[in-house]
Amino acid sequence: MNRFLLLLVTALVLASPAAFAAAPPQPVEKPPPARQGKLVFVATTGLEDIGTLSSSLRHVRIAKESGYLSDVVWLTYGRAVVALDPSVKAVPKEVREAAHAAKAAGVRLVACGNALLKFGIDPETLQPRADVVDNGVAELARLVAEGYQVIRY
């Protein structure tokens, strides 16, 4: 027994201090996002509430850039279609910039053809470019049927 204790003490004395130092922590890698969810942000508010209109475009970009979702759509019908009309001077610069940033982030912008017609907006002039559907509410129903969750502005 004494011999074992002597060997143990000798080994501890001769061992380098580095052997007892804790191994440096390894960086923990996060697993990639699941990218399963789908959101549709529905914008119906127009120039009467610029804050809400602007928020919808900022939030849709952030949702897309999060990496957690497989698809993100900004669907506009009603008064909100004016946000994409470059001829409407009352649309603030920050709203236009937010729309372009959302598009650049990969958000699919969708405008209601009926609303464009009602407000006299030429679909070919939309900035940024948007997909135009005949009816925004019918498109919303289709997206919900495909499993999209709705966020309304």
Coordinates of N, CA and C in Angstrom, one line a residue:
M1 N 0.8 -1.2 0.0 CA 0.0 0.0 0.0 C 0.9 1.3 0.0
N2 N 1.9 1.3 0.8 CA 2.8 2.4 0.9 C 3.5 2.6 -0.5
R3 N 3.8 1.5 -1.1 CA 4.5 1.6 -2.4 C 3.6 2.2 -3.4
F4 N 2.3 1.9 -3.4 CA 1.3 2.5 -4.3 C 1.2 4.0 -4.0
L5 N 1.1 4.4 -2.8 CA 1.1 5.8 -2.4 C 2.3 6.6 -2.8
L6 N 3.4 5.9 -2.7 CA 4.7 6.6 -3.1 C 4.7 6.8 -4.6
L7 N 4.3 5.8 -5.4 CA 4.2 5.9 -6.8 C 3.2 7.0 -7.2
L8 N 2.1 7.1 -6.6 CA 1.1 8.1 -6.9 C 1.7 9.5 -6.6
V9 N 2.3 9.7 -5.5 CA 2.9 11.0 -5.1 C 4.0 11.4 -6.1
T10 N 4.8 10.4 -6.5 CA 5.9 10.7 -7.5 C 5.3 11.1 -8.8
A11 N 4.3 10.4 -9.2 CA 3.7 10.7 -10.5 C 3.1 12.1 -10.5
L12 N 2.5 12.5 -9.4 CA 1.9 13.9 -9.3 C 3.0 14.9 -9.3
V13 N 4.1 14.7 -8.6 CA 5.1 15.7 -8.6 C 5.8 15.8 -9.9
L14 N 6.0 14.7 -10.6 CA 6.6 14.8 -11.9 C 5.7 15.3 -13.1
A15 N 4.4 15.2 -12.9 CA 3.5 15.6 -14.0 C 3.6 17.1 -14.2
S16 N 3.5 17.5 -15.4 CA 3.5 18.9 -15.7 C 2.3 19.6 -15.3
P17 N 2.4 20.9 -14.9 CA 1.2 21.6 -14.5 C 0.1 21.7 -15.6
A18 N 0.6 21.7 -16.8 CA -0.3 21.8 -17.9 C -1.3 20.6 -18.0
A19 N -0.9 19.5 -17.5 CA -1.7 18.3 -17.5 C -2.9 18.5 -16.6
F20 N -2.8 19.4 -15.6 CA -3.9 19.6 -14.7 C -4.8 20.8 -15.1
A21 N -4.3 21.5 -16.0 CA -5.1 22.7 -16.5 C -6.3 22.2 -17.2
A22 N -7.3 23.0 -17.0 CA -8.6 22.6 -17.7 C -8.4 22.8 -19.2
A23 N -9.0 22.0 -20.0 CA -8.9 22.1 -21.4 C -9.7 23.4 -21.8
P24 N -9.2 24.2 -22.8 CA -9.9 25.4 -23.2 C -11.3 25.1 -23.7
P25 N -12.2 25.9 -23.3 CA -13.6 25.6 -23.8 C -13.7 25.7 -25.3
Q26 N -14.4 24.7 -25.8 CA -14.6 24.7 -27.2 C -15.9 25.5 -27.6
P27 N -15.8 26.3 -28.6 CA -17.0 27.1 -29.0 C -18.2 26.1 -29.3
V28 N -19.3 26.5 -28.8 CA -20.5 25.7 -29.0 C -21.2 26.2 -30.3
E29 N -21.3 25.4 -31.2 CA -22.0 25.8 -32.5 C -23.5 25.6 -32.3
K30 N -24.2 26.6 -32.7 CA -25.7 26.5 -32.7 C -26.1 25.6 -33.9
P31 N -27.1 24.8 -33.7 CA -27.6 24.1 -34.9 C -28.3 25.1 -35.8
P32 N -28.3 24.8 -37.1 CA -29.0 25.8 -38.0 C -30.5 25.8 -37.7
P33 N -31.1 26.9 -38.0 CA -32.5 27.0 -37.7 C -33.3 26.0 -38.5
A34 N -34.5 25.6 -38.0 CA -35.3 24.6 -38.6 C -35.9 25.0 -40.0
R35 N -36.1 26.3 -40.1 CA -36.7 26.8 -41.4 C -38.0 26.1 -41.8
Q36 N -38.9 26.0 -40.8 CA -40.1 25.3 -41.1 C -41.3 26.2 -41.2
G37 N -41.4 27.3 -40.4 CA -42.6 28.1 -40.4 C -42.7 29.0 -41.6
K38 N -43.9 29.4 -41.8 CA -44.3 30.3 -42.9 C -45.1 31.4 -42.4
L39 N -44.8 32.7 -42.7 CA -45.6 33.8 -42.2 C -46.0 34.7 -43.4
V40 N -47.2 35.2 -43.2 CA -47.7 36.2 -44.2 C -48.1 37.5 -43.3
F41 N -47.4 38.6 -43.6 CA -47.7 39.8 -43.0 C -48.7 40.5 -43.9
V42 N -49.9 40.8 -43.3 CA -50.9 41.5 -44.1 C -51.0 42.9 -43.8
A43 N -50.7 43.8 -44.8 CA -50.8 45.2 -44.6 C -52.0 45.8 -45.3
T44 N -52.9 46.4 -44.5 CA -54.1 47.1 -45.0 C -54.1 48.5 -44.7
T45 N -53.2 49.0 -43.8 CA -53.2 50.4 -43.4 C -52.4 51.2 -44.4
G46 N -52.9 52.3 -44.7 CA -52.2 53.2 -45.7 C -51.6 54.4 -45.1
L47 N -51.6 55.5 -45.8 CA -50.9 56.7 -45.3 C -51.5 57.3 -44.0
E48 N -52.7 56.9 -43.6 CA -53.2 57.4 -42.4 C -52.5 56.9 -41.2
D49 N -51.7 55.8 -41.3 CA -50.8 55.3 -40.2 C -49.5 54.9 -40.8
I50 N -48.6 55.8 -41.0 CA -47.3 55.6 -41.6 C -46.5 54.7 -40.7
G51 N -46.6 54.9 -39.4 CA -45.9 54.1 -38.4 C -46.2 52.6 -38.5
T52 N -47.4 52.2 -38.6 CA -47.8 50.9 -38.8 C -47.4 50.3 -40.1
L53 N -47.5 51.1 -41.2 CA -47.1 50.6 -42.5 C -45.6 50.4 -42.5
S54 N -44.9 51.3 -42.0 CA -43.4 51.2 -41.9 C -43.0 50.0 -41.1
S55 N -43.7 49.8 -39.9 CA -43.4 48.7 -39.1 C -43.6 47.3 -39.8
S56 N -44.7 47.2 -40.5 CA -44.9 46.0 -41.2 C -43.8 45.6 -42.1
L57 N -43.2 46.6 -42.8 CA -42.1 46.3 -43.7 C -40.8 46.0 -43.0
R58 N -40.6 46.7 -41.9 CA -39.4 46.4 -41.1 C -39.5 45.0 -40.5
H59 N -40.6 44.7 -39.9 CA -40.8 43.4 -39.2 C -40.8 42.2 -40.2
V60 N -41.3 42.4 -41.4 CA -41.3 41.3 -42.3 C -39.8 41.0 -42.8
R61 N -39.0 42.0 -42.9 CA -37.6 41.8 -43.2 C -36.9 41.1 -42.1
I62 N -37.1 41.5 -40.9 CA -36.5 40.9 -39.7 C -36.9 39.4 -39.6
A63 N -38.1 39.1 -39.8 CA -38.6 37.7 -39.8 C -37.9 36.9 -40.8
K64 N -37.7 37.4 -42.0 CA -37.0 36.7 -43.1 C -35.6 36.5 -42.8
E65 N -34.9 37.5 -42.2 CA -33.5 37.4 -41.9 C -33.2 36.6 -40.7
S66 N -34.2 36.3 -39.9 CA -34.0 35.4 -38.7 C -33.5 34.0 -39.1
G67 N -33.9 33.6 -40.3 CA -33.4 32.2 -40.7 C -34.3 31.1 -40.2
Y68 N -35.4 31.4 -39.4 CA -36.2 30.4 -38.8 C -37.4 30.0 -39.8
L69 N -37.6 30.7 -40.8 CA -38.8 30.5 -41.6 C -38.5 30.1 -43.0
S70 N -39.3 29.2 -43.5 CA -39.1 28.7 -44.9 C -39.6 29.8 -45.9
D71 N -40.6 30.6 -45.5 CA -41.1 31.6 -46.4 C -41.7 32.7 -45.7
V72 N -41.6 33.9 -46.2 CA -42.2 35.1 -45.6 C -42.7 36.0 -46.7
V73 N -44.0 36.4 -46.5 CA -44.7 37.1 -47.6 C -45.2 38.4 -46.9
W74 N -45.1 39.5 -47.7 CA -45.8 40.8 -47.3 C -46.9 41.0 -48.3
L75 N -48.1 40.8 -47.8 CA -49.3 40.9 -48.7 C -50.0 42.2 -48.4
T76 N -50.2 43.0 -49.4 CA -50.9 44.3 -49.3 C -52.2 44.3 -50.1
Y77 N -53.2 44.8 -49.4 CA -54.5 45.1 -50.1 C -55.1 46.3 -49.4
G78 N -56.1 46.9 -50.0 CA -56.7 48.1 -49.5 C -55.7 49.3 -49.7
R79 N -55.8 50.2 -48.7 CA -55.0 51.5 -48.8 C -53.5 51.3 -48.8
A80 N -53.0 50.2 -48.3 CA -51.6 49.9 -48.1 C -50.8 49.8 -49.5
V81 N -51.6 49.5 -50.6 CA -50.9 49.4 -51.8 C -50.2 50.7 -52.3
V82 N -50.6 51.8 -51.7 CA -49.9 53.1 -52.1 C -48.4 53.1 -51.7
A83 N -48.0 52.2 -50.7 CA -46.6 52.1 -50.3 C -45.7 51.7 -51.4
L84 N -46.3 51.1 -52.4 CA -45.5 50.6 -53.6 C -45.6 51.5 -54.8
D85 N -46.4 52.5 -54.7 CA -46.6 53.4 -55.9 C -45.6 54.6 -55.8
P86 N -44.6 54.6 -56.7 CA -43.6 55.6 -56.7 C -44.1 57.0 -57.0
S87 N -45.3 57.1 -57.6 CA -45.9 58.4 -57.9 C -46.5 59.1 -56.7
V88 N -46.8 58.4 -55.6 CA -47.4 59.0 -54.4 C -46.3 59.7 -53.6
K89 N -46.3 61.0 -53.6 CA -45.2 61.7 -52.9 C -45.4 61.7 -51.4
A90 N -46.5 61.4 -50.9 CA -46.8 61.4 -49.5 C -46.1 60.2 -48.8
V91 N -45.7 59.2 -49.5 CA -45.0 58.0 -48.9 C -43.6 58.4 -48.5
P92 N -43.3 58.4 -47.2 CA -42.0 58.8 -46.7 C -40.9 57.9 -47.2
K93 N -39.7 58.5 -47.3 CA -38.5 57.8 -47.8 C -38.3 56.6 -47.0
E94 N -38.5 56.6 -45.6 CA -38.2 55.4 -44.8 C -39.1 54.2 -45.1
V95 N -40.3 54.5 -45.6 CA -41.2 53.4 -46.0 C -40.7 52.8 -47.3
R96 N -40.3 53.6 -48.2 CA -39.8 53.1 -49.5 C -38.5 52.3 -49.2
E97 N -37.6 52.8 -48.4 CA -36.4 52.1 -48.1 C -36.7 50.8 -47.4
A98 N -37.7 50.8 -46.5 CA -38.0 49.5 -45.8 C -38.6 48.5 -46.8
A99 N -39.3 48.9 -47.8 CA -39.9 48.0 -48.8 C -38.8 47.4 -49.6
H100 N -37.8 48.3 -50.0 CA -36.7 47.8 -50.8 C -35.8 46.8 -50.0
A101 N -35.6 47.1 -48.7 CA -34.8 46.3 -47.8 C -35.5 44.9 -47.6
A102 N -36.8 44.9 -47.5 CA -37.5 43.6 -47.4 C -37.4 42.8 -48.6
K103 N -37.5 43.4 -49.8 CA -37.4 42.7 -51.0 C -36.0 42.2 -51.2
A104 N -35.0 43.0 -50.8 CA -33.6 42.6 -50.9 C -33.3 41.4 -50.0
A105 N -34.0 41.3 -48.9 CA -33.8 40.2 -47.9 C -34.4 38.9 -48.4
G106 N -35.2 39.0 -49.4 CA -35.9 37.8 -49.9 C -37.3 37.6 -49.6
V107 N -37.9 38.7 -49.1 CA -39.4 38.7 -48.8 C -40.1 38.8 -50.1
R108 N -41.2 38.0 -50.2 CA -42.0 38.0 -51.4 C -43.1 39.1 -51.2
L109 N -43.1 40.1 -52.0 CA -44.1 41.2 -51.9 C -45.2 40.9 -52.8
V110 N -46.4 41.0 -52.3 CA -47.6 40.6 -53.1 C -48.6 41.8 -53.0
A111 N -49.1 42.3 -54.1 CA -50.1 43.3 -54.1 C -51.4 42.9 -54.7
C112 N -52.5 43.4 -54.2 CA -53.8 43.0 -54.7 C -54.2 43.8 -55.9
G113 N -54.5 43.1 -57.0 CA -54.8 43.7 -58.3 C -56.1 44.6 -58.2
N114 N -57.1 44.2 -57.4 CA -58.3 45.0 -57.2 C -58.0 46.3 -56.5
A115 N -57.1 46.3 -55.5 CA -56.8 47.5 -54.8 C -56.0 48.4 -55.8
L116 N -55.1 47.9 -56.5 CA -54.3 48.7 -57.5 C -55.2 49.4 -58.5
L117 N -56.2 48.6 -59.0 CA -57.2 49.2 -59.9 C -58.0 50.3 -59.2
K118 N -58.4 50.0 -58.0 CA -59.3 51.0 -57.3 C -58.5 52.3 -57.1
F119 N -57.2 52.2 -56.8 CA -56.4 53.4 -56.5 C -55.7 54.0 -57.8
G120 N -56.0 53.4 -58.9 CA -55.4 53.9 -60.2 C -53.9 53.7 -60.3
I121 N -53.4 52.6 -59.7 CA -52.0 52.3 -59.7 C -51.6 51.3 -60.8
D122 N -50.7 51.6 -61.7 CA -50.3 50.7 -62.7 C -49.3 49.6 -62.1
P123 N -49.7 48.4 -62.2 CA -48.9 47.3 -61.6 C -47.5 47.3 -62.1
E124 N -47.3 47.8 -63.3 CA -45.9 47.7 -63.9 C -45.0 48.7 -63.3
T125 N -45.5 49.7 -62.6 CA -44.7 50.8 -62.0 C -44.3 50.5 -60.5
L126 N -44.8 49.4 -59.9 CA -44.6 49.2 -58.5 C -43.1 49.2 -58.2
Q127 N -42.8 49.9 -57.1 CA -41.4 49.9 -56.6 C -41.3 49.6 -55.1
P128 N -40.7 48.6 -54.7 CA -40.0 47.6 -55.5 C -41.1 46.7 -56.2
R129 N -40.6 46.0 -57.2 CA -41.5 45.1 -57.9 C -42.2 44.1 -56.9
A130 N -43.4 43.8 -57.2 CA -44.2 42.9 -56.4 C -45.0 42.0 -57.3
D131 N -45.3 40.8 -56.8 CA -46.2 39.9 -57.5 C -47.6 40.5 -57.3
V132 N -48.4 40.5 -58.4 CA -49.8 41.0 -58.4 C -50.7 39.9 -58.5
V133 N -51.7 39.8 -57.5 CA -52.7 38.7 -57.6 C -54.0 39.4 -57.8
D134 N -55.0 38.7 -58.4 CA -56.3 39.3 -58.7 C -56.9 39.9 -57.4
N135 N -57.0 39.1 -56.4 CA -57.7 39.4 -55.2 C -56.8 39.1 -53.9
G136 N -56.5 40.1 -53.1 CA -55.6 39.9 -52.0 C -56.2 39.0 -50.9
V137 N -57.5 39.1 -50.7 CA -58.2 38.3 -49.7 C -58.2 36.8 -50.1
A138 N -58.4 36.6 -51.4 CA -58.3 35.2 -51.9 C -56.9 34.6 -51.8
E139 N -55.9 35.5 -52.0 CA -54.5 35.1 -51.9 C -54.2 34.7 -50.4
L140 N -54.7 35.6 -49.5 CA -54.6 35.3 -48.1 C -55.2 33.9 -47.7
A141 N -56.4 33.7 -48.2 CA -57.0 32.4 -47.9 C -56.2 31.2 -48.5
R142 N -55.6 31.4 -49.6 CA -54.7 30.4 -50.2 C -53.5 30.1 -49.3
L143 N -52.9 31.2 -48.9 CA -51.7 31.1 -48.1 C -52.0 30.4 -46.7
V144 N -53.1 30.8 -46.1 CA -53.5 30.1 -44.9 C -53.8 28.6 -45.1
A145 N -54.4 28.3 -46.2 CA -54.7 26.9 -46.5 C -53.3 26.1 -46.7
E146 N -52.3 26.8 -47.1 CA -51.0 26.2 -47.2 C -50.2 26.2 -45.9
G147 N -50.8 26.7 -44.8 CA -50.1 26.6 -43.5 C -49.4 27.9 -43.1
Y148 N -49.6 29.0 -43.8 CA -49.0 30.2 -43.3 C -49.7 30.8 -42.1
Q149 N -49.0 31.3 -41.2 CA -49.5 32.0 -40.0 C -49.7 33.5 -40.4
V150 N -50.7 34.2 -39.9 CA -51.0 35.5 -40.4 C -50.6 36.5 -39.3
I151 N -49.9 37.6 -39.7 CA -49.7 38.7 -38.8 C -50.3 39.9 -39.5
R152 N -51.2 40.6 -38.9 CA -52.0 41.7 -39.5 C -51.5 43.1 -39.0
Y153 N -51.4 43.9 -40.0 CA -51.0 45.3 -39.7 C -52.1 46.2 -40.3

